[in-house]
Amino acid sequence: MSAKPRACRNCKRIVVGKTCDVCGSSNLSTSYSGLVIILDVESSEIAKELGIRKSGRYAVKVD
């Protein structure tokens, strides 16, 4: 069985594991809503609006 995805409470990155690979935080939550996938941070208006600096999957809201 695969691990349940978790969202980092600091940067909202969705990860599988015990720590965030973007900010290194272990403050993760299984309760989040919305999903945004950023492919190109340089040209993404959504990435700029959300303050995302690395491509990947991110939660819109983390509880």
Tab-separated table of C-alpha atoms in Angstrom:
chain	number	residue	atom	x	y	z
A	1	MET	CA	0.000	0.000	0.000
A	2	SER	CA	1.384	3.411	-0.931
A	3	ALA	CA	1.739	6.263	1.546
A	4	LYS	CA	-0.940	8.942	1.664
A	5	PRO	CA	0.067	12.295	0.161
A	6	ARG	CA	0.555	15.127	2.655
A	7	ALA	CA	0.713	18.880	2.201
A	8	CYS	CA	3.425	20.978	3.811
A	9	ARG	CA	1.916	23.592	6.113
A	10	ASN	CA	4.775	25.995	5.313
A	11	CYS	CA	5.012	25.970	1.500
A	12	LYS	CA	1.944	23.834	0.543
A	13	ARG	CA	4.007	21.342	-1.479
A	14	ILE	CA	2.324	17.922	-1.702
A	15	VAL	CA	4.758	15.177	-0.747
A	16	VAL	CA	4.833	11.476	0.051
A	17	GLY	CA	7.100	10.959	3.018
A	18	LYS	CA	7.913	12.576	6.328
A	19	THR	CA	9.564	15.813	5.194
A	20	CYS	CA	8.980	18.415	2.506
A	21	ASP	CA	11.513	18.264	-0.325
A	22	VAL	CA	11.174	22.018	-0.971
A	23	CYS	CA	11.512	23.647	2.466
A	24	GLY	CA	12.611	20.677	4.600
A	25	SER	CA	9.733	21.018	7.064
A	26	SER	CA	8.171	18.022	8.786
A	27	ASN	CA	5.005	20.019	9.570
A	28	LEU	CA	2.747	18.099	7.156
A	29	SER	CA	-1.015	17.598	6.973
A	30	THR	CA	-3.211	14.977	5.320
A	31	SER	CA	-6.035	17.528	5.348
A	32	TYR	CA	-5.822	19.876	2.384
A	33	SER	CA	-8.061	21.088	-0.417
A	34	GLY	CA	-7.444	22.000	-4.023
A	35	LEU	CA	-4.524	20.956	-6.140
A	36	VAL	CA	-2.410	22.992	-8.497
A	37	ILE	CA	0.356	21.542	-10.659
A	38	ILE	CA	3.070	23.981	-11.687
A	39	LEU	CA	5.126	22.947	-14.704
A	40	ASP	CA	7.004	26.174	-15.498
A	41	VAL	CA	7.435	28.546	-12.555
A	42	GLU	CA	8.918	31.289	-14.712
A	43	SER	CA	5.850	31.738	-16.919
A	44	SER	CA	3.112	30.718	-14.465
A	45	GLU	CA	0.964	33.535	-13.119
A	46	ILE	CA	-0.500	31.146	-10.534
A	47	ALA	CA	2.987	30.279	-9.261
A	48	LYS	CA	3.777	33.969	-8.878
A	49	GLU	CA	0.483	34.623	-7.073
A	50	LEU	CA	1.032	31.716	-4.666
A	51	GLY	CA	4.753	32.407	-4.175
A	52	ILE	CA	5.822	29.055	-5.653
A	53	ARG	CA	9.447	28.865	-6.806
A	54	LYS	CA	9.817	25.180	-7.722
A	55	SER	CA	7.776	23.057	-10.147
A	56	GLY	CA	5.516	20.393	-8.671
A	57	ARG	CA	2.186	19.662	-7.003
A	58	TYR	CA	0.841	22.114	-4.415
A	59	ALA	CA	-2.266	22.372	-2.254
A	60	VAL	CA	-4.433	25.462	-2.557
A	61	LYS	CA	-5.418	25.341	1.146
A	62	VAL	CA	-3.851	23.341	3.976
A	63	ASP	CA	-5.845	22.671	7.160
